[in-house]
Amino acid sequence: MLEAAPDAMVIVDHAGRIRLVNAQTESMFGYRRAELLGQPVELLIPGRFRPQHAGHREAYAVTRQVRPMGAGLELHGLRKDGTEFPVEISLSPLETTDGLLVSAAVRDVSDRKAAEQRFRGLLEAAPDAMVIVDHAGRIRLVNAQTESMFGYRRAELLGQPVELLIPGRFRPQHAGHREAYAVTRQVRPMGAGLELHGLRKDGTEFPVEISLSPLETTDGLLVSAAVRDVSDRKAAEKHINQLAALVESSQDAILAKTLDGHITYWNAAAQRLYGYSEEEVLGHHVTMLAPPDRTSEITTLLERLARGEKIEHFETLRVTRDGKLFDADVTLWPTRAADGAVEGACAIVRDISDRKRAEAQLHALYEQQRHIALTLQRSLMGTPPAIPGLATASRYLPATQGAGVGGDWFDFLPLGAGRVGILIGDVMGRGLDAAAVMGQLRAAAHALAKTGMEPRQLMQALDAIVADLDLPDQLVTCCYLILAPDTGEVTVCSAGHLPALLADPAGGVREIEAPISAPLGVGGILHQQARTAVPPGAALVLYTDGLIETPGSDIECRIAHLTRALGDAFTTPDSLEAAADHVLACLLPDAEGHDDDVTLLLARLPAAPLAAATTDLPALSRAVGDGRSFLSKTLTAWNCAHLADDARLLVSEVLTNAVQHAQGPLGLHLRRTATELTVEISDHSPHLPQPRLAAPDDESGRGLLLVDALADSWGVRPTDDGKTTWFTLRS
């Protein structure tokens, strides 16, 4: 019977020595029978377990209970060659005349353990959480995915009721579901239409799908549950449902179509817009929605969509079921398959007929207002006079975008005695407000300049005027220049304006060196001026920021660009008009694309006088005679004796006034051009002479009246040292 047993049989006495073995023992452990008999049974046990084994034997000798195979113990045997292998052992006590013997039936479970290991490997490799439950609903086995999904450690789950993983509100019914499943034992796949939820250790719930499979084992029925967390999918489904609801409730017509143009989706707004029901359009070609002359447009759009192109706010005409045309704004984008290939298109269509009509009305109104504003602006700006001997070219371009008018202004002013004033300014801002401020400042600047005051004095006066206008958040820049051909100088004062340029006839363009102070209206600023020598024939260049400023460009780079354009324009002796056209073509290639006023001024310095003479005189009565004598000799030398009588009389009157009312020394300056004689008398008194009507018995008061009657023009201008009185006579 021992030899016929399928397991290895080892009989051990009370001292733990082997008394009997069978052939299966020899085969299993690799020993011959003679090598085992009489040896301690620990020979067949791995060394790490031997110290405790004696205690186990003694305890068993007391209890003497039969222990069946598979008692839940992890046991190992040791072969003669030193290899270990998993075993299951059943123990039975045998009472004999020789005392207690213990029969041990040893079964090699290597194959079963290997199978279990493979099963566990498959279980761990499963992408879903795997929970093995016995017939009593207790968890027998889980994988790592279960730990990760539910937040428990494996030891916390094994042996626990599976209801631990189920929300509390579902637990009362779950026992009944388990019992019903034990009867039917049908495989239930994932997504069986049930709304299931799992419960994590932290108390949070999440949606799951579960597939169930029955497992028949020697221990009875086990149920394998594959649990999948579908939180992301449920969230995506919710999002898709929300989008679908939005699409259906959209006020814009939304339709989908295949790449060959057949309609596959049609929302309620599309039905309202076009008048077709869903049944009437699905499967039909989208050309039914366009006028006959627009079918080629549909083909072109479908070709662009097939290339993956998105088309936004394409404005066109569409037609309703009853043949009514309407303006449509169409946005189309390609739809793609899972592999990224374009498989169709979606379109959003909006009726913009009302907007188009409103735009047309607004455009007409805008053009009307723009015309009115430009007319007002040109009226306020006025037309600068032509000045004999001064070649000029000017360009003013109102903004072509936005408000259309701005605050640019410029002016040429004949100041007498051959001197010319040039004004340019810019009121920052747009619209009629800026134009109105510009008109006020231009009128004020013109009047102030006609007094002959120095540029810095004019700028201080304008500064006070701007401050009085109370212009919130508005800046004004201005530049005033006085050309003096007789001295070959330009006097410049700039209040925040862009630098003036000088194109030298010998070649090259440079900035005129002059201090640039703060814009007008800032207050508390002392404006300064500078004098610069200018060669005969040189051209002055003045401009506003609309000519050079562009978004994203550095102002210095744009001024350099203007300088190069001027250099090219003045390489040939063309007119200033041609030079102005060349500059605009270079700086503003898009004549209709500027959003600010553009002003450009070119002025060539008048030729120097043909002759000039100067003498200094003391502020004494003899100065009148000396001045008359100097005048006579000079005019004789210039062959201008025909002007001598009037000139001597006028010089006598002006010098007499200077001797009587001013401070010396006095200066007498004569210059002759091809057309006139200019006489200037300077003194060191800041008080300007005022013409007055003399009573019949007055001995004075008639001098300036004579000057006004006999001279072709005359005037007085302040200087840093006093004043200068001048008059001209045509030759």
JSON list of N, CA, C and O in Angstrom, two decimals, residues 391-410:
[
{"chain": "A", "resi": 391, "resn": "ALA", "atom": "N", "xyz": [11.45, 128.81, -53.30]},
{"chain": "A", "resi": 391, "resn": "ALA", "atom": "CA", "xyz": [10.88, 127.63, -53.95]},
{"chain": "A", "resi": 391, "resn": "ALA", "atom": "C", "xyz": [10.42, 126.65, -52.87]},
{"chain": "A", "resi": 391, "resn": "ALA", "atom": "O", "xyz": [11.19, 126.31, -51.97]},
{"chain": "A", "resi": 392, "resn": "THR", "atom": "N", "xyz": [9.16, 126.25, -52.95]},
{"chain": "A", "resi": 392, "resn": "THR", "atom": "CA", "xyz": [8.60, 125.34, -51.94]},
{"chain": "A", "resi": 392, "resn": "THR", "atom": "C", "xyz": [7.82, 124.22, -52.61]},
{"chain": "A", "resi": 392, "resn": "THR", "atom": "O", "xyz": [7.40, 124.33, -53.76]},
{"chain": "A", "resi": 393, "resn": "ALA", "atom": "N", "xyz": [7.63, 123.16, -51.85]},
{"chain": "A", "resi": 393, "resn": "ALA", "atom": "CA", "xyz": [6.73, 122.06, -52.25]},
{"chain": "A", "resi": 393, "resn": "ALA", "atom": "C", "xyz": [6.12, 121.53, -50.96]},
{"chain": "A", "resi": 393, "resn": "ALA", "atom": "O", "xyz": [6.83, 121.32, -49.97]},
{"chain": "A", "resi": 394, "resn": "SER", "atom": "N", "xyz": [4.83, 121.32, -50.97]},
{"chain": "A", "resi": 394, "resn": "SER", "atom": "CA", "xyz": [4.16, 120.82, -49.77]},
{"chain": "A", "resi": 394, "resn": "SER", "atom": "C", "xyz": [3.21, 119.71, -50.14]},
{"chain": "A", "resi": 394, "resn": "SER", "atom": "O", "xyz": [2.62, 119.71, -51.23]},
{"chain": "A", "resi": 395, "resn": "ARG", "atom": "N", "xyz": [3.07, 118.76, -49.22]},
{"chain": "A", "resi": 395, "resn": "ARG", "atom": "CA", "xyz": [2.13, 117.66, -49.41]},
{"chain": "A", "resi": 395, "resn": "ARG", "atom": "C", "xyz": [1.38, 117.47, -48.09]},
{"chain": "A", "resi": 395, "resn": "ARG", "atom": "O", "xyz": [1.99, 117.36, -47.01]},
{"chain": "A", "resi": 396, "resn": "TYR", "atom": "N", "xyz": [0.07, 117.45, -48.20]},
{"chain": "A", "resi": 396, "resn": "TYR", "atom": "CA", "xyz": [-0.76, 117.12, -47.04]},
{"chain": "A", "resi": 396, "resn": "TYR", "atom": "C", "xyz": [-1.72, 116.02, -47.45]},
{"chain": "A", "resi": 396, "resn": "TYR", "atom": "O", "xyz": [-2.51, 116.18, -48.39]},
{"chain": "A", "resi": 397, "resn": "LEU", "atom": "N", "xyz": [-1.64, 114.86, -46.75]},
{"chain": "A", "resi": 397, "resn": "LEU", "atom": "CA", "xyz": [-2.52, 113.72, -47.03]},
{"chain": "A", "resi": 397, "resn": "LEU", "atom": "C", "xyz": [-3.32, 113.42, -45.78]},
{"chain": "A", "resi": 397, "resn": "LEU", "atom": "O", "xyz": [-2.76, 113.00, -44.76]},
{"chain": "A", "resi": 398, "resn": "PRO", "atom": "N", "xyz": [-4.62, 113.63, -45.81]},
{"chain": "A", "resi": 398, "resn": "PRO", "atom": "CA", "xyz": [-5.43, 113.25, -44.63]},
{"chain": "A", "resi": 398, "resn": "PRO", "atom": "C", "xyz": [-5.44, 111.75, -44.47]},
{"chain": "A", "resi": 398, "resn": "PRO", "atom": "O", "xyz": [-5.24, 110.99, -45.43]},
{"chain": "A", "resi": 399, "resn": "ALA", "atom": "N", "xyz": [-5.66, 111.29, -43.25]},
{"chain": "A", "resi": 399, "resn": "ALA", "atom": "CA", "xyz": [-5.68, 109.85, -42.98]},
{"chain": "A", "resi": 399, "resn": "ALA", "atom": "C", "xyz": [-6.76, 109.19, -43.82]},
{"chain": "A", "resi": 399, "resn": "ALA", "atom": "O", "xyz": [-7.85, 109.72, -44.00]},
{"chain": "A", "resi": 400, "resn": "THR", "atom": "N", "xyz": [-6.43, 108.00, -44.35]},
{"chain": "A", "resi": 400, "resn": "THR", "atom": "CA", "xyz": [-7.40, 107.25, -45.16]},
{"chain": "A", "resi": 400, "resn": "THR", "atom": "C", "xyz": [-8.15, 106.23, -44.33]},
{"chain": "A", "resi": 400, "resn": "THR", "atom": "O", "xyz": [-9.04, 105.56, -44.84]},
{"chain": "A", "resi": 401, "resn": "GLN", "atom": "N", "xyz": [-7.78, 106.07, -43.06]},
{"chain": "A", "resi": 401, "resn": "GLN", "atom": "CA", "xyz": [-8.46, 105.12, -42.19]},
{"chain": "A", "resi": 401, "resn": "GLN", "atom": "C", "xyz": [-8.83, 105.82, -40.89]},
{"chain": "A", "resi": 401, "resn": "GLN", "atom": "O", "xyz": [-8.25, 106.83, -40.53]},
{"chain": "A", "resi": 402, "resn": "GLY", "atom": "N", "xyz": [-9.81, 105.30, -40.20]},
{"chain": "A", "resi": 402, "resn": "GLY", "atom": "CA", "xyz": [-10.20, 105.85, -38.91]},
{"chain": "A", "resi": 402, "resn": "GLY", "atom": "C", "xyz": [-10.95, 107.16, -39.06]},
{"chain": "A", "resi": 402, "resn": "GLY", "atom": "O", "xyz": [-11.77, 107.34, -39.97]},
{"chain": "A", "resi": 403, "resn": "ALA", "atom": "N", "xyz": [-10.68, 108.10, -38.18]},
{"chain": "A", "resi": 403, "resn": "ALA", "atom": "CA", "xyz": [-11.45, 109.35, -38.14]},
{"chain": "A", "resi": 403, "resn": "ALA", "atom": "C", "xyz": [-11.25, 110.20, -39.38]},
{"chain": "A", "resi": 403, "resn": "ALA", "atom": "O", "xyz": [-12.09, 111.02, -39.73]},
{"chain": "A", "resi": 404, "resn": "GLY", "atom": "N", "xyz": [-10.11, 110.03, -40.07]},
{"chain": "A", "resi": 404, "resn": "GLY", "atom": "CA", "xyz": [-9.92, 110.70, -41.34]},
{"chain": "A", "resi": 404, "resn": "GLY", "atom": "C", "xyz": [-9.33, 112.08, -41.27]},
{"chain": "A", "resi": 404, "resn": "GLY", "atom": "O", "xyz": [-8.81, 112.57, -42.25]},
{"chain": "A", "resi": 405, "resn": "VAL", "atom": "N", "xyz": [-9.41, 112.76, -40.16]},
{"chain": "A", "resi": 405, "resn": "VAL", "atom": "CA", "xyz": [-8.80, 114.08, -40.04]},
{"chain": "A", "resi": 405, "resn": "VAL", "atom": "C", "xyz": [-7.97, 114.11, -38.77]},
{"chain": "A", "resi": 405, "resn": "VAL", "atom": "O", "xyz": [-8.24, 113.40, -37.81]},
{"chain": "A", "resi": 406, "resn": "GLY", "atom": "N", "xyz": [-6.96, 114.93, -38.81]},
{"chain": "A", "resi": 406, "resn": "GLY", "atom": "CA", "xyz": [-6.09, 115.04, -37.65]},
{"chain": "A", "resi": 406, "resn": "GLY", "atom": "C", "xyz": [-5.75, 116.48, -37.39]},
{"chain": "A", "resi": 406, "resn": "GLY", "atom": "O", "xyz": [-6.48, 117.40, -37.79]},
{"chain": "A", "resi": 407, "resn": "GLY", "atom": "N", "xyz": [-4.61, 116.71, -36.74]},
{"chain": "A", "resi": 407, "resn": "GLY", "atom": "CA", "xyz": [-4.27, 118.06, -36.33]},
{"chain": "A", "resi": 407, "resn": "GLY", "atom": "C", "xyz": [-3.01, 118.60, -36.95]},
{"chain": "A", "resi": 407, "resn": "GLY", "atom": "O", "xyz": [-2.37, 119.48, -36.38]},
{"chain": "A", "resi": 408, "resn": "ASP", "atom": "N", "xyz": [-2.60, 118.10, -38.14]},
{"chain": "A", "resi": 408, "resn": "ASP", "atom": "CA", "xyz": [-1.42, 118.64, -38.80]},
{"chain": "A", "resi": 408, "resn": "ASP", "atom": "C", "xyz": [-1.71, 120.04, -39.34]},
{"chain": "A", "resi": 408, "resn": "ASP", "atom": "O", "xyz": [-2.81, 120.32, -39.82]},
{"chain": "A", "resi": 409, "resn": "TRP", "atom": "N", "xyz": [-0.71, 120.91, -39.27]},
{"chain": "A", "resi": 409, "resn": "TRP", "atom": "CA", "xyz": [-0.83, 122.20, -39.97]},
{"chain": "A", "resi": 409, "resn": "TRP", "atom": "C", "xyz": [0.56, 122.69, -40.33]},
{"chain": "A", "resi": 409, "resn": "TRP", "atom": "O", "xyz": [1.57, 122.26, -39.76]},
{"chain": "A", "resi": 410, "resn": "PHE", "atom": "N", "xyz": [0.61, 123.59, -41.33]},
{"chain": "A", "resi": 410, "resn": "PHE", "atom": "CA", "xyz": [1.87, 124.22, -41.71]},
{"chain": "A", "resi": 410, "resn": "PHE", "atom": "C", "xyz": [1.56, 125.59, -42.30]},
{"chain": "A", "resi": 410, "resn": "PHE", "atom": "O", "xyz": [0.43, 125.89, -42.68]}
]
